[in-house]
Coordinates of C-alpha atoms in Angstrom, one line a residue:
Chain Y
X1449 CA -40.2 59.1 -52.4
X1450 CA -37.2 61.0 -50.7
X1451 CA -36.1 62.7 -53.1
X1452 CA -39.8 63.8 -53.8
X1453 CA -40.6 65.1 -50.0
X1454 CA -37.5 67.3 -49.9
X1455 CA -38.4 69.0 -52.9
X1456 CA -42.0 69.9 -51.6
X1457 CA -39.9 70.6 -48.4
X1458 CA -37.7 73.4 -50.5
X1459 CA -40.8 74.9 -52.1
X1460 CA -42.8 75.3 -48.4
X1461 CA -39.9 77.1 -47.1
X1462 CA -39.5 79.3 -50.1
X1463 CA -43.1 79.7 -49.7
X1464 CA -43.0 80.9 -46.1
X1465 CA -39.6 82.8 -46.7
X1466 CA -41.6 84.7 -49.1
X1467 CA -44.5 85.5 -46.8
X1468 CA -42.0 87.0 -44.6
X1469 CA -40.4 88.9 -47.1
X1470 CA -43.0 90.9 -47.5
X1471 CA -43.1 94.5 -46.0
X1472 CA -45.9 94.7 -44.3
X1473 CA -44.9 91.9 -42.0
X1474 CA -41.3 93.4 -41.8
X1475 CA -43.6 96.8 -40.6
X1476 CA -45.2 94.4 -37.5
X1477 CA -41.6 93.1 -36.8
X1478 CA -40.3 96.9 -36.5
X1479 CA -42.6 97.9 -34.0
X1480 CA -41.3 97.2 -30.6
X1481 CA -44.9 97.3 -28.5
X1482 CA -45.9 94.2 -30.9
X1483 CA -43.0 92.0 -29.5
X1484 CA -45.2 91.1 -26.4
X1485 CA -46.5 87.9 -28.2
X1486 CA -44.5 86.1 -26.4
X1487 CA -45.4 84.6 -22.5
X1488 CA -44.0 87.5 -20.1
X1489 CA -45.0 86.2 -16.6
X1490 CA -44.0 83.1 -15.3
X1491 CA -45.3 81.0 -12.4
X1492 CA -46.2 77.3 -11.8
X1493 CA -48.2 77.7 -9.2
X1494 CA -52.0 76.9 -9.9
X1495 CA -53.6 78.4 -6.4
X1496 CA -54.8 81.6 -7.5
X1497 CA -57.9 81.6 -5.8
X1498 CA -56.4 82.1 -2.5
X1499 CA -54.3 84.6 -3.9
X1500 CA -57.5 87.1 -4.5
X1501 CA -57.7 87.2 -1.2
X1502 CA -54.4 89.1 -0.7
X1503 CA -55.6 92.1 -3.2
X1504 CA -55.3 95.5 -1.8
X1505 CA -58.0 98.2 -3.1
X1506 CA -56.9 101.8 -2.7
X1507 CA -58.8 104.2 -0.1
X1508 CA -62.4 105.0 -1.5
X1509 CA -62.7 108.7 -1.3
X1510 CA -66.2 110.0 0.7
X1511 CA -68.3 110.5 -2.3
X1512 CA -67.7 106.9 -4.0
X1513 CA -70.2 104.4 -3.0
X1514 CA -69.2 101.5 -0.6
X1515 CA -67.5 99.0 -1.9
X1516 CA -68.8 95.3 -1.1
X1517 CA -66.3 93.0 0.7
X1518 CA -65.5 90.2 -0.9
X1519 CA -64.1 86.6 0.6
X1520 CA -62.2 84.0 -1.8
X1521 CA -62.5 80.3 0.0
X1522 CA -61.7 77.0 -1.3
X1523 CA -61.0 73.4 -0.7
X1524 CA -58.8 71.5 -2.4
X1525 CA -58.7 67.5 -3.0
X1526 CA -62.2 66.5 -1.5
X1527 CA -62.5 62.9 -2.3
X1528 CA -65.8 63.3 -3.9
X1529 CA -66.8 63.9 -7.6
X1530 CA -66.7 66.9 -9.5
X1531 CA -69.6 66.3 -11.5
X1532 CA -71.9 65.7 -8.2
X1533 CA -70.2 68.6 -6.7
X1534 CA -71.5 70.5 -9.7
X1535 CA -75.0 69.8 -8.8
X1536 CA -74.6 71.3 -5.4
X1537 CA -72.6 74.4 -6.2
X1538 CA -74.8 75.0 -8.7
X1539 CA -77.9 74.9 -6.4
X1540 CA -76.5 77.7 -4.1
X1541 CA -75.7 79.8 -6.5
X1542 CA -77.1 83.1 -6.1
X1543 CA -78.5 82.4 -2.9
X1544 CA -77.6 83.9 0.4
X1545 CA -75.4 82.6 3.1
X1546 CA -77.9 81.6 5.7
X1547 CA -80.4 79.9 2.8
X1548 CA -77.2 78.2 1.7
X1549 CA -76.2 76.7 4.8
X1550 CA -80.3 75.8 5.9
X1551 CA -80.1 74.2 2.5
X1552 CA -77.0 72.2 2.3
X1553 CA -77.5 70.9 6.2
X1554 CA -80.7 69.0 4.9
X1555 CA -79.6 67.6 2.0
X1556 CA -78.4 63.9 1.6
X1557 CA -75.3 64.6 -0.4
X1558 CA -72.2 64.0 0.7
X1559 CA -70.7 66.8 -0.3
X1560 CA -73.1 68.9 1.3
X1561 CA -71.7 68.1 4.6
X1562 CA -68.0 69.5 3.0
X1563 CA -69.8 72.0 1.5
X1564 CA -71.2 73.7 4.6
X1565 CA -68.0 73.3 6.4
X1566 CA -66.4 75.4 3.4
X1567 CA -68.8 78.3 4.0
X1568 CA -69.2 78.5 7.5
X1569 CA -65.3 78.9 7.6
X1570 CA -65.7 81.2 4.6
X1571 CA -67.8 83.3 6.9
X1572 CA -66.0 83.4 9.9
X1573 CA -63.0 84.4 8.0
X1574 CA -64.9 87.5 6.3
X1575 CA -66.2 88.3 9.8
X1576 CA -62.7 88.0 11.3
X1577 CA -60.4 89.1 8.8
X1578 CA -62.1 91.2 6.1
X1579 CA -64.2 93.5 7.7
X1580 CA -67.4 92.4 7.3
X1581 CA -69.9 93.9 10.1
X1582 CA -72.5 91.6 10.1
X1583 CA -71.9 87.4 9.5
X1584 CA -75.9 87.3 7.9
X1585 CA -74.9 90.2 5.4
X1586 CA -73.4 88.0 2.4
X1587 CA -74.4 86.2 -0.2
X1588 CA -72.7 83.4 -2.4
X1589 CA -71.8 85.4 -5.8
X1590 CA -69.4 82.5 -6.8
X1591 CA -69.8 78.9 -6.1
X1592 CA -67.9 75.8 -8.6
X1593 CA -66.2 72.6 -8.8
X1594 CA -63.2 71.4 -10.8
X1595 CA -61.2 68.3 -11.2
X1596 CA -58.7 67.4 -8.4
X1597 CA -55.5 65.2 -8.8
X1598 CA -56.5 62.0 -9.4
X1599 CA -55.0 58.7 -8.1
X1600 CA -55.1 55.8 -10.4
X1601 CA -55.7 51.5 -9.6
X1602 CA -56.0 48.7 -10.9
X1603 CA -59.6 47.5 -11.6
X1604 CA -60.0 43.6 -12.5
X1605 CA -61.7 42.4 -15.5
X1606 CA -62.1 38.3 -16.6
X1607 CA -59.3 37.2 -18.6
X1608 CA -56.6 38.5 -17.8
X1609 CA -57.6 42.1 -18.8
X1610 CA -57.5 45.4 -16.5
X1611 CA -59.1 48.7 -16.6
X1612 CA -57.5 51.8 -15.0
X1613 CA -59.4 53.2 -12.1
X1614 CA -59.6 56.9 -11.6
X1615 CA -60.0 57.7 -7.7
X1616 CA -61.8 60.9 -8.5
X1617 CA -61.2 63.9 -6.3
X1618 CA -62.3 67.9 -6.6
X1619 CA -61.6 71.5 -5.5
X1620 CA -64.4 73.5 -4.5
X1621 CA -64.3 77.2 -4.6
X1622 CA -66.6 79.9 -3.4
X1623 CA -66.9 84.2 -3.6
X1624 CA -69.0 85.6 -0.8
X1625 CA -69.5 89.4 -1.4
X1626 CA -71.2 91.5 1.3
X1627 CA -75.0 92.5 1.1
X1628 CA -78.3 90.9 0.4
X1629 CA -78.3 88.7 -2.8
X1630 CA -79.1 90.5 -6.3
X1631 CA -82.7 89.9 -7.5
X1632 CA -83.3 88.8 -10.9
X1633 CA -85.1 90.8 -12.7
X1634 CA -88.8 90.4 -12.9
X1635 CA -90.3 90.6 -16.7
X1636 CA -94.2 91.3 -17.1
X1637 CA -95.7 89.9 -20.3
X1638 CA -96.3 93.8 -20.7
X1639 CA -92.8 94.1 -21.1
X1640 CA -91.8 90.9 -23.3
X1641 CA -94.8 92.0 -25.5
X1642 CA -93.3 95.5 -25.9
X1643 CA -90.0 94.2 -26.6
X1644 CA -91.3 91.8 -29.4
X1645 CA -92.9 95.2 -31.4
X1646 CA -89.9 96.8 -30.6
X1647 CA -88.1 94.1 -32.3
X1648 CA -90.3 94.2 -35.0
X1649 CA -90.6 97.8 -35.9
X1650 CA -86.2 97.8 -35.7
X1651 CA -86.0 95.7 -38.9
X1652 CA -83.9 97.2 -41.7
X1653 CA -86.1 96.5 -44.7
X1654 CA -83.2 96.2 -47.7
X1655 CA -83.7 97.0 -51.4
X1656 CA -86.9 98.4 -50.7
X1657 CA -88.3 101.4 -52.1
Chain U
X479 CA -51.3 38.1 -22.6
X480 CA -48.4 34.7 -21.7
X481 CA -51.0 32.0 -23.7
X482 CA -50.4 34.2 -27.0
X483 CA -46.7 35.2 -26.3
X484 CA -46.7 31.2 -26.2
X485 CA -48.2 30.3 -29.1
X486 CA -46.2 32.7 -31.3
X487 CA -43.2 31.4 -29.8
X488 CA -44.2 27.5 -31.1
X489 CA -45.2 28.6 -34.3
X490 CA -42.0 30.2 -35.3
X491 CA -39.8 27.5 -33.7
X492 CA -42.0 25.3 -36.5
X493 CA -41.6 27.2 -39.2
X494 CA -37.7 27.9 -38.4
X495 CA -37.4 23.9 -38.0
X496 CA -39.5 23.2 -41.3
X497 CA -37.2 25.6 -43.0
X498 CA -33.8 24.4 -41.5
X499 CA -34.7 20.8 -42.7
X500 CA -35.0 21.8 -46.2
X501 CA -31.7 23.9 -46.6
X502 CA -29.1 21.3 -43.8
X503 CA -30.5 18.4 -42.9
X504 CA -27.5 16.4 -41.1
X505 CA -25.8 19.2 -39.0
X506 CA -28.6 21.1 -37.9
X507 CA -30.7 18.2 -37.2
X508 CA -28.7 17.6 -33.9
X509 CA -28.6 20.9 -32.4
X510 CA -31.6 21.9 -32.9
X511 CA -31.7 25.4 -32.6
X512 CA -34.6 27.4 -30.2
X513 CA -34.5 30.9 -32.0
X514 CA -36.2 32.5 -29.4
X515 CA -37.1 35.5 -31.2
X516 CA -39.6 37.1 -28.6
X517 CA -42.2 38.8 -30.7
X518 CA -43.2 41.7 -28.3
X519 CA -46.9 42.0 -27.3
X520 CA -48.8 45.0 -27.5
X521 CA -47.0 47.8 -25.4
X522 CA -49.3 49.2 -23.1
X523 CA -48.1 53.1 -22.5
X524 CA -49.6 53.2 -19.0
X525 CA -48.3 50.3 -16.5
X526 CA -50.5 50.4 -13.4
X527 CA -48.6 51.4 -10.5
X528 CA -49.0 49.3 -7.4
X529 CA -48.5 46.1 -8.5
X530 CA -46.2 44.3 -6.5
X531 CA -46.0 46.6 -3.7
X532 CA -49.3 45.6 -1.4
X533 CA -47.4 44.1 1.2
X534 CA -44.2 46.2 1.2
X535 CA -45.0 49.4 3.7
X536 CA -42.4 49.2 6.7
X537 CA -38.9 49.7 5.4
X538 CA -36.7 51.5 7.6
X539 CA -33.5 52.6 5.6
X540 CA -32.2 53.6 8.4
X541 CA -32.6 50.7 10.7
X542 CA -31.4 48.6 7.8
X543 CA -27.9 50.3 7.6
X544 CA -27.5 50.4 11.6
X545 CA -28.6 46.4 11.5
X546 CA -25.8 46.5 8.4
X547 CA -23.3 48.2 10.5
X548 CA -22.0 51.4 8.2
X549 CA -22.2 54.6 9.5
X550 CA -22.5 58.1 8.4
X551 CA -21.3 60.6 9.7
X552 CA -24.0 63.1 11.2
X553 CA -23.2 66.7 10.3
X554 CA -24.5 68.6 13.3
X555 CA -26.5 71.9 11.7
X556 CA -26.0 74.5 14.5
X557 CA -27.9 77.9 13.8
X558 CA -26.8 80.5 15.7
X559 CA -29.7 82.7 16.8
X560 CA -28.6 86.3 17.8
X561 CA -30.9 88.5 19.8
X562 CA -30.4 91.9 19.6
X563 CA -33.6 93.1 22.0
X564 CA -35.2 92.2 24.7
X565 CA -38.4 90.3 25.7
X566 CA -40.2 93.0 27.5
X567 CA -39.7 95.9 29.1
X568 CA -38.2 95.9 31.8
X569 CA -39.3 97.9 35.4
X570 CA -41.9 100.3 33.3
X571 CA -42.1 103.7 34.2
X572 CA -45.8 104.6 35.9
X573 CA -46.9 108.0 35.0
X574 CA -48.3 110.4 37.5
X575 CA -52.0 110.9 37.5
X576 CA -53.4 113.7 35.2
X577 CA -49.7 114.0 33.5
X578 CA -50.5 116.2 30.5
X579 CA -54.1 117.4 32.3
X580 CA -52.4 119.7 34.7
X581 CA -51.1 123.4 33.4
X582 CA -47.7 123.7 34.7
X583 CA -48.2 127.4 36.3
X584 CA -50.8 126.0 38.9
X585 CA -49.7 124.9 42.5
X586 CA -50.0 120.9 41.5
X587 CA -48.5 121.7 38.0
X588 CA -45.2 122.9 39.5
X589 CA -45.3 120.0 42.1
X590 CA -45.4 117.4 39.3
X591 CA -43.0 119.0 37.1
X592 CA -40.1 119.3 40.5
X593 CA -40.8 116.1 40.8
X594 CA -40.4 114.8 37.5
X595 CA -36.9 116.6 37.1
X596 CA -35.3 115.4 40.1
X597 CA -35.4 111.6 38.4
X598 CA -35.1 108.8 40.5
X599 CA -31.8 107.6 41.1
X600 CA -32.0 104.2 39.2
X601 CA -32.7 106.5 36.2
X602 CA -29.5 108.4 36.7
X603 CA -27.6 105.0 37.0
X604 CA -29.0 104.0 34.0
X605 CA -28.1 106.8 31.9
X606 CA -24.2 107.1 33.5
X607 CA -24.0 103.0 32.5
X608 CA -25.5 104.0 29.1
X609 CA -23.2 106.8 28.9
X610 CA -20.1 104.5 29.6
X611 CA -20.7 103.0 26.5
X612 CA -22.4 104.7 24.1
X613 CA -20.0 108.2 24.7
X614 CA -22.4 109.9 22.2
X615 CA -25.8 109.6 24.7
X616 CA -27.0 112.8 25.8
X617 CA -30.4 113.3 28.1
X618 CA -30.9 116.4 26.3
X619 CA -30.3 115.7 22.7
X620 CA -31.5 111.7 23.5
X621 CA -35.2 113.3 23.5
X622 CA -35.4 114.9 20.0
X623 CA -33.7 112.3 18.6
X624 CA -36.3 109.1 19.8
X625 CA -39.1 111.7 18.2
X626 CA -37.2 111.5 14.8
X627 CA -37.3 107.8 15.3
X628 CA -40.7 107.7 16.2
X629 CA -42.3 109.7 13.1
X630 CA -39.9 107.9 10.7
X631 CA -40.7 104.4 11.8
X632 CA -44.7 105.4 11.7
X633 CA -43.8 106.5 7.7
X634 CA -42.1 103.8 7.4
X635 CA -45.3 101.6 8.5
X636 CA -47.4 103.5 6.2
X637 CA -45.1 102.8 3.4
X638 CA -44.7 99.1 4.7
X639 CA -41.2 99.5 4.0
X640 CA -40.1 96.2 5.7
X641 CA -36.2 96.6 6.1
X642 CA -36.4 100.6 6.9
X643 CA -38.7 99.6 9.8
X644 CA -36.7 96.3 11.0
X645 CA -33.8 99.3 11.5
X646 CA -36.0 101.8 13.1
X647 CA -37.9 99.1 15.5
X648 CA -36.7 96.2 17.3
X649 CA -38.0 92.6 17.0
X650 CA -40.4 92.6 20.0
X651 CA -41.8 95.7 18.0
X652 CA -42.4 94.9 14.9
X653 CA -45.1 92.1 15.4
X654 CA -47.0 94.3 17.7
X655 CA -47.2 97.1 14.9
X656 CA -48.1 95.3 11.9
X657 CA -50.2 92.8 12.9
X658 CA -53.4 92.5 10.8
X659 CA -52.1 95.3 9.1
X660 CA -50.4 93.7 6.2
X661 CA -53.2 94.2 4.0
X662 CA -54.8 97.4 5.0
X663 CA -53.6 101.1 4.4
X664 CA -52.7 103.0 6.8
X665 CA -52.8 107.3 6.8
X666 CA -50.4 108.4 9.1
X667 CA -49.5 111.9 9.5
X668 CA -47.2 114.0 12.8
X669 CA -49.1 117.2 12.7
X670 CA -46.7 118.8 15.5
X671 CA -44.8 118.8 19.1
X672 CA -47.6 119.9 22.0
X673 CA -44.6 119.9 24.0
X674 CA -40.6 119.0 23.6
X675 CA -39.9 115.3 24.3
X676 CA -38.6 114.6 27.5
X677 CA -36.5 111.9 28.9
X678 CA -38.0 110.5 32.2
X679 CA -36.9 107.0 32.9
X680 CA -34.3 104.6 32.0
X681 CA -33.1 101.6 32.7
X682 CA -30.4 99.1 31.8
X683 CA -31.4 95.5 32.1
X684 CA -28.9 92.5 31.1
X685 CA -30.5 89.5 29.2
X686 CA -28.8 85.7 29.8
X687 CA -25.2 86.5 31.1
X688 CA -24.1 88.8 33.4
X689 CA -22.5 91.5 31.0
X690 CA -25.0 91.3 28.0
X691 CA -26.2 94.8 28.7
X692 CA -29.0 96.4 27.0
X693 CA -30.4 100.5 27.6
X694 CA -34.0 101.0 27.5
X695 CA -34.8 105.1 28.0
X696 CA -38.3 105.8 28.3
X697 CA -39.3 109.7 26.4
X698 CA -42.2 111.5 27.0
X699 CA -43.5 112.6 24.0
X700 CA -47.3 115.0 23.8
X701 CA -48.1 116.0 20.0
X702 CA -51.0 115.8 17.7
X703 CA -51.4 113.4 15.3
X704 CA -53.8 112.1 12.5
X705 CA -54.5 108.7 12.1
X706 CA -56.8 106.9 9.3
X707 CA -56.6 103.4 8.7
X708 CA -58.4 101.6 5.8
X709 CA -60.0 98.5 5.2
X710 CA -59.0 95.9 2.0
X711 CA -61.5 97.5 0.4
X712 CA -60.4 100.9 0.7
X713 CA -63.1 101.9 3.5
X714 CA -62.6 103.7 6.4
X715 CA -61.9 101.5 9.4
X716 CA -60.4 103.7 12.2
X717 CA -60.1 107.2 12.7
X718 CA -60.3 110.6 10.2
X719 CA -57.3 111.7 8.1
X720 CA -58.7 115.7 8.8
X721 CA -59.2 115.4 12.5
X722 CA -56.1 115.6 14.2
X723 CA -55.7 114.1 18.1
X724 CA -54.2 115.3 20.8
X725 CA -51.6 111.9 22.3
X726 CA -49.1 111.7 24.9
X727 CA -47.0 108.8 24.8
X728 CA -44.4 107.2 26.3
X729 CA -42.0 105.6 24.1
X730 CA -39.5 103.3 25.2
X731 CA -36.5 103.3 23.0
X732 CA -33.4 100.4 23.0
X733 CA -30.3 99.5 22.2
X734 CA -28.2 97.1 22.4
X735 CA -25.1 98.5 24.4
X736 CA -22.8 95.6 24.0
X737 CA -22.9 95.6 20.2
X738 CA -20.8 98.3 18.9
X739 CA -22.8 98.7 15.8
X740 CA -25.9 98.5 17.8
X741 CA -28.7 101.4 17.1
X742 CA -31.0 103.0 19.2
X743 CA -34.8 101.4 18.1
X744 CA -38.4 102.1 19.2
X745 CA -39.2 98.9 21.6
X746 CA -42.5 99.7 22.8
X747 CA -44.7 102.2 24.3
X748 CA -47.0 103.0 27.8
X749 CA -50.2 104.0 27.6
X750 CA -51.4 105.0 31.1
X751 CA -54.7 103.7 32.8
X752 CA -56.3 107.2 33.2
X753 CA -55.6 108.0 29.5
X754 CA -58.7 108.9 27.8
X755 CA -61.0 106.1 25.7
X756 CA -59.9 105.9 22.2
X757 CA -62.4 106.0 19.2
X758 CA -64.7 103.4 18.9
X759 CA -63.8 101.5 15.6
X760 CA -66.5 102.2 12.5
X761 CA -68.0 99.0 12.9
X762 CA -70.6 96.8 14.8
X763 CA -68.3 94.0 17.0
X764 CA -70.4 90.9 18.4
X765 CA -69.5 90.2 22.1
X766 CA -70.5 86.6 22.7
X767 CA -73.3 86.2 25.2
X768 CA -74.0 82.9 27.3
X769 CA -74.8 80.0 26.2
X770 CA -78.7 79.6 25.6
X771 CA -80.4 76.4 26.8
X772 CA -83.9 75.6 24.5
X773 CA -86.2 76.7 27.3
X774 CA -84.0 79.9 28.6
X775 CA -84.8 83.4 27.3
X776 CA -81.8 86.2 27.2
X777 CA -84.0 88.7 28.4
X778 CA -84.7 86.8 31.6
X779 CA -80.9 86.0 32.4
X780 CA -79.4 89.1 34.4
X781 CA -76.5 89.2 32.1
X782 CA -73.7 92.0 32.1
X783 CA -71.7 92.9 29.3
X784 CA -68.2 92.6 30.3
X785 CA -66.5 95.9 30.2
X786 CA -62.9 96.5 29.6
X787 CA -61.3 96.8 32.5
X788 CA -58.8 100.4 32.5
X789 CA -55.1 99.1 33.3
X790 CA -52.5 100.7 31.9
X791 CA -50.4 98.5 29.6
X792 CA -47.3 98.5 28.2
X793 CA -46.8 97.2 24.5

């Protein structure tokens, strides 16, 4: 059985020693802007979403329309669940800052109550920091949950037999941009109808006469 | 987990006996032997952490060695801290009312200007201390020179060039000039010299001990300047980079005399109470009012909105 694995060793690598023999490939290895398949930039660190806060645009020039401020916030390690989180972050998405806060003041959550505290200092930092002019101007572009660092314990079963307990925790990041939230767009049944013909009348008709 | 470990251990010491009787019966017989072979259990990859430590929180390691009696030697980490400026500035110069407002060929103009060239005599102390040990100081060259300082420190804040302007400013300085401004851009440009600087004060306090001298000239400087600074987000904060101002300054400059490789630096600068108001920044800023009890109206409260008061301050 030894004997018979290194021979269908021998004939893989001649195999692959072949594939590289051939020119084409030896043409990709020759060109010098295709060596970049290998990982250039370096860094452990995983807190990038504070780091889009230190991002410096260049001066807009008079014509150019004004450019919307934007404020990265986050909270790392709140000992609450990233799935319930979800539901939250996903309810203020969209809507602006005020509505937000109203919103998450009189809900029963308890991550509501963290969740508030992350915007209102998100705010005062845009109002403070970033140059926004006026604290009601901003709406929540951005709002998401992901896992935390969990701690693990012991949980008891009968018999002897244990189950690993995750003590769940979860980051929560928000984007406030300045202005009045986007509005989705509103479709008539006008339009959807004249979208369907539309559809219908752009069908390629193949092998037809 | 132990009951099964158990019964795997009995079984094999039965089937090692059964088979030891068949082969030696006499010899083996009287020793009999245990073969422990422990057949391992199931390895479990994670081991829970935490087990036995519930009780074990207040070790000392440190209290435990001193109660031992060995000792270590403590290495004492000294770190020297030099200061090479000083806190503040000391006895500032007060400019005369209406310094720049006044033309020099009218009655009050020529008043001002005698005045300002017969300096006082602490001044002229000053500058012969200054001159005892730095041979090179001149009151006439001194003034050009803290201009060239001036405009290239200013670049080098555009720039954020962070070692050029540690060389061109002291400490005290440089906290006071780029605060907040770390992630904005500044436009920056010395248009020209209204009028050639002019060295009208100086002074030569000593920090700590007695001998630890340090020069502090103050230089009138009047030129026109542009100044536009820039949000993050690339929109305009402050000022207009076409508009050029009309500002008179005066700029204190230091150095620290006892260090032979010392170097003149901008410390700080005056701006006079009767100086005019500076532009209002391109924004809306929300002065906090009073607090608002349910029943009170704002409208009702004679409120005043506190206005700066116009002090002249040195920074």
């Amino acid at each position: 059985m030894a004997a018979a694995g290194t021979g269908s060793g021998f004939v893989f690598v001649r195999n692959v020693c072949g594939l590289f023999r051939d020119s084409s490939r030896l043409a990709v290895l020759a060109r010098p802007q295709q060596l970049s398949w290998f990982h250039s930039s370096s860094s452990l660190s995983t807190k990038n979403w504070e780091k889009k806060n230190l991002k410096v645009f260049p001066p807009q020039l008079p014509e150019e329309a004004r450019r919307p401020a934007e404020v990265h916030h986050c909270r790392r390690q709140i000992k609450y669940s990233k799935d319930k989180m979800w539901y939250l972050a996903k309810m203020i998405r969209g809507m602006s800052i005020d509505e937000a806060v109203a919103q998450l003041e009189f809900n029963d959550k308890k991550g509501a109550k963290i969740m508030k505290e992350v915007l209102l200092e998100a705010q005062e930092m845009a109002v403070k920091t970033h140059n926004v002019e006026y604290k009601s101007n901003l709406h929540v572009a951005e709002s998401f949950s992901s896992k935390g660092k969990y701690l693990k314990r012991i949980r008891y079963h009968g018999r002897g037999m244990f189950g690993i307990m995750d003590k769940v925790y979860c980051h929560y990041f928000v984007k406030l941009v300045e202005g009045p939230p986007p509005r989705p767009e509103q479709k008539t049944g006008l339009d959807q109808a004249r979208e369907y013909v539309q559809k219908l009348k752009d069908r390629t008709v193949i092998h037809s006469l | 987990m132990a009951m099964s470990m158990r019964r795997t251990l009995v079984g094999l010491y039965r089937g090692a006996r059964y088979s030891l009787k068949n082969v030696e019966s006499s010899v083996e017989a009287r020793h009999p032997l245990p073969l422990v072979l422990p057949v391992r259990t199931k390895k479990r990859y994670f081991i829970p952490p935490a087990v036995g430590m519930k009780g074990k929180k207040h070790e000392d390691p440190e209290a435990q060695a001193r109660a031992a009696g060995i000792v270590i030697q403590q290495q004492f980490m000294e770190r020297p801290i030099n200061i090479a400026c000083t806190a503040g500035v000391f006895d500032p110069y007060i400019p005369p009312e209406g310094d720049a407002r006044l033309s020099t060929l009218s009655k009050e103009g020529l008043k001002q200007r005698t005045e300002q060239i017969r300096q006082s005599a602490a001044s002229q102390l000053a500058i012969r201390k200054i001159k005892e040990h730095d041979s090179l100081f001149s009151t006439k060259t001194f003034a050009e020179q803290a201009q060239e300082i001036f405009i290239e420190a200013h670049r080098a804040l555009t720039q954020f060039n962070k070692e050029k302007l540690h060389s061109l400013v002291t400490e005290r300085c440089y906290p006071e000039m780029t605060r907040g401004n770390r992630h904005k851009t500044i436009r920056w440009s010395f248009v020209e010299s209204l009028e050639p600087p002019r060295v009208v004060h100086a002074r030569c306090p000593d920090m700590v001990t007695k001998g630890n001298l340090y020069g502090q000239v103050t230089v009138r400087v009047h030129s026109k300047q542009t100044l536009a600074i820039y949000d993050r987000f690339g929109r305009l904060m402050l000022g207009s980079e076409e508009q050029p101002k009309d500002v008179l300054e005066y700029l204190i400059i230091e150095r620290h005399l006892m260090n032979p490789y010392g170097r003149w630096r901008l410390h700080g600068k005056i701006v006079p109470s009767w100086a005019p108001a500076k532009d209002p920044v391109i924004r809306t800023i929300l002065i906090p009012g009073p607090q608002l009890k349910p029943w009170e109206e704002y409208d009702t409260l004679n409120h005043e909105v506190p206005k700066p008061a116009a002090v002249q301050w040195y920074k």
